[in-house]
XYZ file of C-alpha atoms in Angstrom:
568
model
C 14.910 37.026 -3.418
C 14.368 33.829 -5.420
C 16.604 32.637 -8.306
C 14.624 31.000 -10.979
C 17.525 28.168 -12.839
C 16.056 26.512 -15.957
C 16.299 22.715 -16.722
C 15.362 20.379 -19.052
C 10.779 20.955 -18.156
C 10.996 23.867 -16.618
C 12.371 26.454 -13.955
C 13.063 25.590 -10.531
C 12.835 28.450 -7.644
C 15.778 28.399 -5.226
C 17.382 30.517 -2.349
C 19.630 33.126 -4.717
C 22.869 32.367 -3.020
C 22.622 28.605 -4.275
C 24.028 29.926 -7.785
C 26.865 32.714 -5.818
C 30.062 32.702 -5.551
C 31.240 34.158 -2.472
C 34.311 36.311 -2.536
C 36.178 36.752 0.746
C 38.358 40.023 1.591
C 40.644 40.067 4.349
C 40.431 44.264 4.510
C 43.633 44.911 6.385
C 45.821 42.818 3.729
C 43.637 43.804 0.239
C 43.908 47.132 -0.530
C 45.244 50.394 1.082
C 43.958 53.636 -0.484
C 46.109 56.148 1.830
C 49.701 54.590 2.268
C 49.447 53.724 5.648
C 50.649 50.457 5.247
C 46.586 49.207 6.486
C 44.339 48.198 3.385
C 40.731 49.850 4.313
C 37.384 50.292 2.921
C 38.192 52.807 0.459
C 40.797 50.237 -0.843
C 38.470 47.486 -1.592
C 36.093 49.639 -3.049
C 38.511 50.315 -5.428
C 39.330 46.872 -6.196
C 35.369 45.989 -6.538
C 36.081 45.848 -10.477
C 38.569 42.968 -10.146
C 36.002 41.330 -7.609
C 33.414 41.356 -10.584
C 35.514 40.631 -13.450
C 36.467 37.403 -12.381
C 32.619 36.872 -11.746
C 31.959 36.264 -7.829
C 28.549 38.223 -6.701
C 28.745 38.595 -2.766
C 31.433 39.560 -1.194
C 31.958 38.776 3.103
C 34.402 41.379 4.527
C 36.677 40.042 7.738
C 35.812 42.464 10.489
C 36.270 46.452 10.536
C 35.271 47.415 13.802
C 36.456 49.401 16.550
C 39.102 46.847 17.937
C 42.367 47.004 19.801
C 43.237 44.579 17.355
C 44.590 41.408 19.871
C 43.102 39.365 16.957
C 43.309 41.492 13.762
C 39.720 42.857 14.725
C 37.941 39.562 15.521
C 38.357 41.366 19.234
C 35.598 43.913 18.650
C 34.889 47.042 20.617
C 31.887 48.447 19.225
C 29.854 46.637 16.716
C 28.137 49.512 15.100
C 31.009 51.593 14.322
C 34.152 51.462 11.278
C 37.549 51.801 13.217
C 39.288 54.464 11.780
C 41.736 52.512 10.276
C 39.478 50.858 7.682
C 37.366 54.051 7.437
C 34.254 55.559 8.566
C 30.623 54.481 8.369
C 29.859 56.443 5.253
C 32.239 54.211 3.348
C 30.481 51.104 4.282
C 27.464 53.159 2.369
C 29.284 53.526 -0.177
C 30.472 50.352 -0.466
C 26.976 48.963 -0.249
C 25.975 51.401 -2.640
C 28.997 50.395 -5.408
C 28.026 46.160 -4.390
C 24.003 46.777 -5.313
C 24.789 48.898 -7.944
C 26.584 46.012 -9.638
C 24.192 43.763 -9.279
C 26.499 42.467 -6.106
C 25.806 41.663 -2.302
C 28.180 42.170 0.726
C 28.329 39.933 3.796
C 29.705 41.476 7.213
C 31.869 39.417 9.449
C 29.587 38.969 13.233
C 31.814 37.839 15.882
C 29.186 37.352 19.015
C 30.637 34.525 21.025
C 33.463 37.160 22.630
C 33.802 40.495 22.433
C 37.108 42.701 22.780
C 37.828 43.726 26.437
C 37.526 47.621 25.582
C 33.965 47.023 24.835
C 32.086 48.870 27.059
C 30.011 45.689 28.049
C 32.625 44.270 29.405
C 34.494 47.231 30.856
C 30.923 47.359 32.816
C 30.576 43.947 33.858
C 34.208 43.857 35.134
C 33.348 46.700 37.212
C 32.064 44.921 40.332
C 30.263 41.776 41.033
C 27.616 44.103 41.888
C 27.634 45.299 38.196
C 24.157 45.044 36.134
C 26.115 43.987 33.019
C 27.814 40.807 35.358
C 26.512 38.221 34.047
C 26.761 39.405 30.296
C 30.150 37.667 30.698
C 30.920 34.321 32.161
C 32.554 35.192 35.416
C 33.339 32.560 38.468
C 35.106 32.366 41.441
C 38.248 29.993 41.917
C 37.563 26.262 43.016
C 36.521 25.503 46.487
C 40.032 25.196 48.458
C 42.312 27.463 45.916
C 43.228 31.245 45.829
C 42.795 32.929 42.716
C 45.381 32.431 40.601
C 46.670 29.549 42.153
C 47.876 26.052 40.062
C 44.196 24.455 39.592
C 41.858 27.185 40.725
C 40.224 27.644 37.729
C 36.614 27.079 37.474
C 37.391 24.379 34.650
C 40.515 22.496 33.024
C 39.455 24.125 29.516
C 42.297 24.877 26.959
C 41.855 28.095 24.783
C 41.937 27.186 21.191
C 45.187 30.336 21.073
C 47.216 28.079 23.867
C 46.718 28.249 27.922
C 43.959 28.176 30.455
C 40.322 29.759 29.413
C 39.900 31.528 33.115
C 41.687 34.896 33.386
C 42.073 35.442 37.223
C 40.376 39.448 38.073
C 42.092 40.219 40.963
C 40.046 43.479 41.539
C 36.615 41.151 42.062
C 38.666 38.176 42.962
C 37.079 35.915 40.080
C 37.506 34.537 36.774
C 36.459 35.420 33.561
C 36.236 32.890 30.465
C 37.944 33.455 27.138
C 38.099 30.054 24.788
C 40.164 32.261 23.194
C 42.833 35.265 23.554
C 42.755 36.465 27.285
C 41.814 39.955 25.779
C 38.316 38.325 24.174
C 36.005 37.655 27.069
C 32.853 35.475 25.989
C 29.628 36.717 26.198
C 27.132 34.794 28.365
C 24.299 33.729 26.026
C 22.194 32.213 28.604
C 21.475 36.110 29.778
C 18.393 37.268 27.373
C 19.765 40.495 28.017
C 22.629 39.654 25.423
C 20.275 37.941 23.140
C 18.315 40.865 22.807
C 21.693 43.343 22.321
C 22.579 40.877 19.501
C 19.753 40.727 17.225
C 18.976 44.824 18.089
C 22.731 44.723 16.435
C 22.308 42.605 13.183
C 18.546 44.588 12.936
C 20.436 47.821 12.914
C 23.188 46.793 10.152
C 20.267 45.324 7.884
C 18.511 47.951 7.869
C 21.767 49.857 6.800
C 21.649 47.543 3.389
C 23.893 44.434 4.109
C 22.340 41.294 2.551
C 23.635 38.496 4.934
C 25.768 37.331 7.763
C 29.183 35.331 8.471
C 29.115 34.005 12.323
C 31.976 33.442 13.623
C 33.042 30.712 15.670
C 29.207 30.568 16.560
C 28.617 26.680 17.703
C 30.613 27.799 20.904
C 27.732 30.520 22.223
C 25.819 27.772 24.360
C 28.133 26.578 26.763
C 27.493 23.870 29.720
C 29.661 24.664 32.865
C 29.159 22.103 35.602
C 29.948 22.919 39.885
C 32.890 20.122 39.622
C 34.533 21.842 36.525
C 32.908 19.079 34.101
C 30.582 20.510 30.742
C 31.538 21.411 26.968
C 31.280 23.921 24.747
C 30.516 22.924 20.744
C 27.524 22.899 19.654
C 26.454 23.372 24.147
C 22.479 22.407 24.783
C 20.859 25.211 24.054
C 22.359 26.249 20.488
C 20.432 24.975 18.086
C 17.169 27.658 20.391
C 19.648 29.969 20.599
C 20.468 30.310 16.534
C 16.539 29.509 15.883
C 15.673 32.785 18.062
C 18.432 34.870 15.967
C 16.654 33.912 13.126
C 13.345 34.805 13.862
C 14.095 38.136 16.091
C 16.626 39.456 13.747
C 15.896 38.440 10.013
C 13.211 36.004 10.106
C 11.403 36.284 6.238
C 13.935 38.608 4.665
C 15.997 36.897 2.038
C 19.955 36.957 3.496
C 22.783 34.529 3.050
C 24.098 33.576 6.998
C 26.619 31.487 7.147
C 27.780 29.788 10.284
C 31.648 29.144 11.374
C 31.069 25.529 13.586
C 34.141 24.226 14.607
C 33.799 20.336 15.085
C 30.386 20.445 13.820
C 29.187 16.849 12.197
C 27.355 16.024 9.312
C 24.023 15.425 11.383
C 24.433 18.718 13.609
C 25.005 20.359 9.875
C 21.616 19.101 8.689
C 19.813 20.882 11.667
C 21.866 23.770 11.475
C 20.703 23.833 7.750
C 17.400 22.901 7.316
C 15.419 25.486 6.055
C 12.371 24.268 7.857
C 14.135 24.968 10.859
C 14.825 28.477 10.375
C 18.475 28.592 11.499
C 21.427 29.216 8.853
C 21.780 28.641 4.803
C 24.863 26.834 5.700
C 28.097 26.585 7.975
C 31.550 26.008 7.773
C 32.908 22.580 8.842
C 36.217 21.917 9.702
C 36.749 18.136 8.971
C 38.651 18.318 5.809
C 40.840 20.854 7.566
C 41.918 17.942 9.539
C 42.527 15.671 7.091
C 46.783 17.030 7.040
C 47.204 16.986 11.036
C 48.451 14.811 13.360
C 46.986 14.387 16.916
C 48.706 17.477 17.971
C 46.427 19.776 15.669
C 47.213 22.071 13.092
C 50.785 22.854 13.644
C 51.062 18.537 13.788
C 52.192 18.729 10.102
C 51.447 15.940 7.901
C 51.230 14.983 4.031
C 47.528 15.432 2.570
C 45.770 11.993 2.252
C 43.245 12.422 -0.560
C 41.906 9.027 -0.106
C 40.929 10.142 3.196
C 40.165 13.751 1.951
C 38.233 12.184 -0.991
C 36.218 10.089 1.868
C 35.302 13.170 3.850
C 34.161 15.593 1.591
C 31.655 12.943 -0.272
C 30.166 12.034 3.349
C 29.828 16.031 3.019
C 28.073 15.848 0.240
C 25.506 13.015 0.481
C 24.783 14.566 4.267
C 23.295 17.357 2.700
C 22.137 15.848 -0.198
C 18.683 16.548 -0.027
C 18.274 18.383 3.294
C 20.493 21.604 4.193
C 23.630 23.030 1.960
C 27.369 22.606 1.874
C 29.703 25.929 1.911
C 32.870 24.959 -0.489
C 36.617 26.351 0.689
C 40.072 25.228 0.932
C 41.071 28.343 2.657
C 40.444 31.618 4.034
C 42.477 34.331 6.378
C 42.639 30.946 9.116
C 44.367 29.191 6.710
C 47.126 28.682 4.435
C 47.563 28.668 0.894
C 46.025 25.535 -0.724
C 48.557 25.654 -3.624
C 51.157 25.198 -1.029
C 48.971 23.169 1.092
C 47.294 20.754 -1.030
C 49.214 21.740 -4.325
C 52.611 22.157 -5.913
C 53.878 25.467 -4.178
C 55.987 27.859 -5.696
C 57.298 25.633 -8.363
C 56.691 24.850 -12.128
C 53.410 23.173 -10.855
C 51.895 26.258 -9.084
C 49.572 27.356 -11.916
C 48.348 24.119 -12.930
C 48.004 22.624 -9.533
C 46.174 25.414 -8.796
C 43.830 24.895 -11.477
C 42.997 21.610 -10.548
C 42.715 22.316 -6.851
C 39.781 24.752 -7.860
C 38.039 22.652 -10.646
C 37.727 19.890 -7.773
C 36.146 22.626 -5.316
C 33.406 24.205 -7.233
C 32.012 21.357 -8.651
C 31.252 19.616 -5.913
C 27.447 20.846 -4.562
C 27.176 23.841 -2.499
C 28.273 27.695 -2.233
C 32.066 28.469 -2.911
C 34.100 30.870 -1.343
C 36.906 32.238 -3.026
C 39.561 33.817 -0.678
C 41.401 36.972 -2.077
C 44.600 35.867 -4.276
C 43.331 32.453 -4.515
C 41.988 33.415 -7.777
C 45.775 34.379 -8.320
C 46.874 31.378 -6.770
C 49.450 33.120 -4.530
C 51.607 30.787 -2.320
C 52.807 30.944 1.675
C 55.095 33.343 2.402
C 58.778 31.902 3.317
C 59.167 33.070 7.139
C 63.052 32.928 7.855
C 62.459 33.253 11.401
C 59.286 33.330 14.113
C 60.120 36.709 15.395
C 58.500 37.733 11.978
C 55.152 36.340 12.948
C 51.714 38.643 13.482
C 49.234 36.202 14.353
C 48.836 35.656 17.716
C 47.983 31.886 17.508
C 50.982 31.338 15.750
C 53.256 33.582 18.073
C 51.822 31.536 20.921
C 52.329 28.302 19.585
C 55.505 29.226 18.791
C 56.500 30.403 22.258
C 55.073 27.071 23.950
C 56.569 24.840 21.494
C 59.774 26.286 22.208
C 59.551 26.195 26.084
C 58.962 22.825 26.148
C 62.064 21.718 23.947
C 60.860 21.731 20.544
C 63.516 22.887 17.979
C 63.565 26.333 16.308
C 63.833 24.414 12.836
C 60.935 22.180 13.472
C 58.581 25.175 14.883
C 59.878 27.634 11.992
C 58.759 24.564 9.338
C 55.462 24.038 10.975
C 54.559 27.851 11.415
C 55.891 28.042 7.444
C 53.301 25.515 6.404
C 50.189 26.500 8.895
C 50.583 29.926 9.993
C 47.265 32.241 9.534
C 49.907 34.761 8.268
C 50.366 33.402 5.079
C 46.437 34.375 3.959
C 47.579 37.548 5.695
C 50.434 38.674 3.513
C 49.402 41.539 1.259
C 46.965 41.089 -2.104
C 49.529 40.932 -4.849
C 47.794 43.426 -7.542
C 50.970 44.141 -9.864
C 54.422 44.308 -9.970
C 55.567 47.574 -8.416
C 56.921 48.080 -5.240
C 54.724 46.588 -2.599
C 52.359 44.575 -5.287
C 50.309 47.636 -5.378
C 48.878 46.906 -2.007
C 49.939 50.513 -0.378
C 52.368 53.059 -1.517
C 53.466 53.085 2.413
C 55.177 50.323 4.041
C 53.146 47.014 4.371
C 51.457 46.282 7.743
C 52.994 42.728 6.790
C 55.753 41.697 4.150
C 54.699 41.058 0.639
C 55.662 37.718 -0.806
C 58.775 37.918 -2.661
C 57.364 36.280 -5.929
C 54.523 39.110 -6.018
C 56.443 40.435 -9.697
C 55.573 36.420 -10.866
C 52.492 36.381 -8.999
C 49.849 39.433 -9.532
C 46.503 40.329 -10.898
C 48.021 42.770 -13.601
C 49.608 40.030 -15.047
C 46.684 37.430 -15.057
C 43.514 39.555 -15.907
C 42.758 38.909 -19.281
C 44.991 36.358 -20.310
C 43.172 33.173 -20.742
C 45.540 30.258 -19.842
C 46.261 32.468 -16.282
C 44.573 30.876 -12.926
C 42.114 33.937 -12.721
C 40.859 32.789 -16.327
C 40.133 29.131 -14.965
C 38.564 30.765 -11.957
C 36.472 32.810 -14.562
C 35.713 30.200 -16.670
C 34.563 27.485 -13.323
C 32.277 30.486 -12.498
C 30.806 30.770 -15.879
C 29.897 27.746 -15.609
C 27.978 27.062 -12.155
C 26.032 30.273 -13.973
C 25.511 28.059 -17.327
C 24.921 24.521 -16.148
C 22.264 23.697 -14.034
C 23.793 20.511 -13.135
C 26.454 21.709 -11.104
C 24.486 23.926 -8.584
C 21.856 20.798 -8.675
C 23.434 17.958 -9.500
C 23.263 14.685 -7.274
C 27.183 13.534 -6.336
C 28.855 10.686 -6.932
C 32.553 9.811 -5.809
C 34.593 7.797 -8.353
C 37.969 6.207 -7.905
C 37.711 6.392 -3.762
C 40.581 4.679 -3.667
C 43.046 5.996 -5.515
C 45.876 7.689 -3.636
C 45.607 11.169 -5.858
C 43.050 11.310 -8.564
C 39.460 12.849 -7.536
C 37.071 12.297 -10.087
C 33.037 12.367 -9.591
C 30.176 12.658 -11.315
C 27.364 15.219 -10.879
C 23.862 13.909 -12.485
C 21.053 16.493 -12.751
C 17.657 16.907 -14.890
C 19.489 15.786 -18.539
C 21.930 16.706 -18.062
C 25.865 15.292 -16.285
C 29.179 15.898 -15.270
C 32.329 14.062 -15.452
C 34.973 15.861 -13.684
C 38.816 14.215 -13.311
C 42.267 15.808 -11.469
C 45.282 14.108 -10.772
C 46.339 15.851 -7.579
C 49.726 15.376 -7.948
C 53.325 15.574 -9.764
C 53.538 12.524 -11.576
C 51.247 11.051 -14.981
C 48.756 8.348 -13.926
C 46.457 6.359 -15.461
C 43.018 5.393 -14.435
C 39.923 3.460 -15.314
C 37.085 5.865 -15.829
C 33.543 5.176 -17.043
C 32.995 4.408 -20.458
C 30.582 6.115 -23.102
C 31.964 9.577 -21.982
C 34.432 9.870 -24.813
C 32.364 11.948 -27.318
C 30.887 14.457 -24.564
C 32.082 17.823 -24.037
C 35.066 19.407 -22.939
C 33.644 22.302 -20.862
C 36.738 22.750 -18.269
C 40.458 21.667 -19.132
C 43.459 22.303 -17.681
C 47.549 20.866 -17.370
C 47.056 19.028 -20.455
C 50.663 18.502 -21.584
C 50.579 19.301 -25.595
C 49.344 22.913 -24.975
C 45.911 21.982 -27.019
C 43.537 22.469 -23.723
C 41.986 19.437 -24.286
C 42.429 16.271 -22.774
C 43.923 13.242 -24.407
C 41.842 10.775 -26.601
C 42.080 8.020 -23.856
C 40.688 9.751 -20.701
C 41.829 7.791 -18.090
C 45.723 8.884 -19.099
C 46.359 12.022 -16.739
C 49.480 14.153 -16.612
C 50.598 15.838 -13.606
C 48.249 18.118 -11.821
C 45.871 17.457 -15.147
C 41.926 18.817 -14.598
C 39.229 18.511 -16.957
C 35.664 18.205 -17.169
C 33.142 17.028 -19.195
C 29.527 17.447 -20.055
C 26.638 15.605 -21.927
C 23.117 15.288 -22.042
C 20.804 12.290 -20.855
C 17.941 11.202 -21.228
């Protein structure tokens, strides 16, 4: 399908998922229809009025597979299958059926660079070396000279990205077996066209069961390059960009999806051949960069202040990358990550709403595709973790445990887990104000934030000065003005330590959008001649009017607004 957007001459055909808004739900944290604590299908189906009042039009759901659950379900067991604890097949239908019938899309969650270790692949290949399914999975014997399981036996010095070596000794074969990351999520061996061919057979069978597109996860890491002497790499390996290319053509070549690629320390230039739709790979990916831009050398647990001149630098080499070749995906956060109001924003403090505000007003008017994740429409904070032993997420508990071994102190991990821990996207979807939010009528799989009676949907849908209102009204938007799905960008203010302001120019029509990203008033030189255009966005202005002051370069904390106007 091809949206038709009318400028200023004319229409203009494009892919329908430039003009979407992409709603993310997490299912085991959104909505639990039978009190088990778990939120499931039948939850979010539920909740699919909420997903379409505030105005997003696909929704991607995290995994629901058959999974032992070592990762929350990105350890799958069976990829064309519902584990009972989300529900069964027939309530994907259904929830496929309630999507179209809105005029809505879903995205499924593929996770093809590992699989869980109950899968029956890999219960197969571990079988013997002798196994037909062997080389499905990336198994090798120790180094020349060492024992298996010995200090420096393992076929490479490789880190996994959830702590520890990437080789998992077998003793029953007497090799290794390669997991970049838990030990319980061997990867699959892509160079075998036997796996190919399982793969695409895979996404064939779940389109032709009605989903409209694909999330990949972690998917740059599928071509990997192991060298005899331990050497190689795995991002974005040799053969990826043939690999993704083949996907596309065997498994949805010509039909009219939205894929969406996870590439962990992808760069612009790799994101413009991932992209280009003369290539035939993905609509877009996720890049990591401006994840960075708040971590020290020691990662994401390296915890340090936000930089926006840096952020500010990143995200506009973003956009004039894919300026005119490929398409950026827009997020501050999803179940990886934690809560951009306590991020990037004010936290849980007299700021929260408006910082919030701002925070998303800078997002979805920059080009590309945003993703909302569930309660950021809310803008729902990190939860306040007293202790690690409270901890789910198995990066986190690992990190934890290592940072502790080696003489870190408890205060210092506790602050860094409470400020980067996937749990906080994890904590339950705050829908009102009785006991558990609303989330389950059981006890929650994880705790509910505290400030969930402050912090709901009940209390924000329908009233207009609430964060899900500004979400609403950023959405209606994208929908009214071709400029911002179009719109060339242009940074302003580059240097300036916490306003972000840019323009977006399109066919007669531009943008001005302004945010002060922070908790004091500033003031700013902005371009002139913009004083008599529109106010189409406003928020944080500090006489309650919702409009910005006369002089627009005066800004009051966490202060947003936009404005529009014609050109010739």
């Amino acid at each position: 399908m091809v949206a038709s957007v009318t400028v200023e001459g004319g229409t203009v055909s494009q892919p329908w998922w430039r003009t979407s808004v992409v709603y993310q739900v997490y299912p085991r944290s959104f909505a639990d229809s039978n009190g088990d604590g778990v939120g499931d299908l039948p939850g979010l189906i539920g909740r699919l009025d909420h997903i379409q009042t505030l105005g997003a039009d696909v929704v991607w759901v995290s995994p629901f597979y058959p999974s032992p659950q070592a990762d929350n379900g990105y350890d799958i067991s069976d990829y064309q299958d519902v584990d009972p604890l989300f529900g069964t097949l027939a309530d994907v239908d259904r929830l496929i059926a309630e999507l179209h019938s809105r005029g809505m899309k879903l995205v499924i969650d593929i996770v093809v660079n590992h699989t869980s270790d109950a899968h029956p692949w890999f219960v197969e290949s571990r079988r013997s070396r002798e196994s037909p399914k062997r080389d499905w999975y990336w198994w090798r014997p120790p180094r020349d000279g060492h024992a298996i399981g010995e200090a420096g036996a393992e076929p490479t010095g490789w880190q996994s990205f959830f702590g520890g070596p990437v080789w998992e000794p077998d003793e029953g074969s007497g090799d290794y077996y390669l997991h970049l990351f838990d030990r319980r999520q061997p990867d699959l061996n892509w160079e075998n066209p036997d796996v190919r061919a399982a793969v695409h057979a895979m996404l064939r069978w779940w389109l032709d069961r009605g989903v409209d597109g694909f999330r990949f996860d972690v998917i740059n890491l599928v071509s990997k390059q192991l060298n005899p002497d331990g050497t190689g790499w795995f991002f974005n390996g040799p053969r990826i960009h043939e690999f993704v290319h083949e996907m596309h053509e065997k498994a949805w070549g010509g039909e009219q999806l939205i894929t969406v690629g996870e590439c962990p320390g992808v760069t612009v230039d790799e994101a413009v051949r991932f992209t280009d739709p003369a290539r035939g790979e993905f609509d877009m990916v996720f890049q990591f960069e401006h994840m960075g831009v708040d971590h020290g050398m020691g990662g994401r647990y390296d915890v340090r202040p936000v930089d926006w001149v840096r952020m500010k630098s990143v995200l506009a080499r973003w956009q004039e990358g894919l300026a005119d070749v490929g398409w950026n995906s827009l997020y501050w956060c999803n179940h990886d990550q934690p809560r951009p109001v306590s991020r990037y924003g004010a936290g849980h403090t007299a700021y929260r709403e408006v910082s919030a505000k701002a925070l998303a007003t800078v997002l979805h008017l920059h080009r590309g595709t945003p993703f909302v994740y569930q309660g950021e429409e809310l803008g729902m904070v990190n939860f306040p973790f007293t202790s690690a032993d409270q901890l789910d997420d198995v990066e986190s508990r690992n990190w934890s445990a290592t940072a502790l071994a080696q003489g870190a102190a408890p205060d210092e991990v506790l602050a860094a887990v409470n400020a980067r821990s996937r749990d906080h996207a994890r904590t339950p979807m705050q829908w009102d104000a009785s006991e558990h939010a609303g989330f389950t009528t059981g006890s929650p799989w994880l705790p509910v934030h505290p400030a969930y009676r402050d912090i709901n949907a009940a209390a924000q849908v329908g009233d207009p000065g609430s964060v899900f209102a500004h979400f609403q009204r950023l959405i209606r938007l994208r929908r009214e003005r071709p400029v911002v799905v179009d719109g060339r960008f242009e940074l302003l203010l580059a240097q300036h330590p916490s306003v972000y302001a840019f323009l977006r120019r399109g066919a007669g029509e531009e943008l001005l959008v302004v945010a002060n990203l922070c908790g004091d008033a500033v003031e700013v030189e902005l371009p002139s001649g913009w004083e008599g255009a529109d106010v189409v966005i406003s928020s944080g202005d500090p006489d309650g009017t919702g409009m910005p002051p006369a002089h627009l370069g005066v800004l009051a904390p966490w202060q947003a607004w936009v404005r529009w106007r014609r050109v010739v």
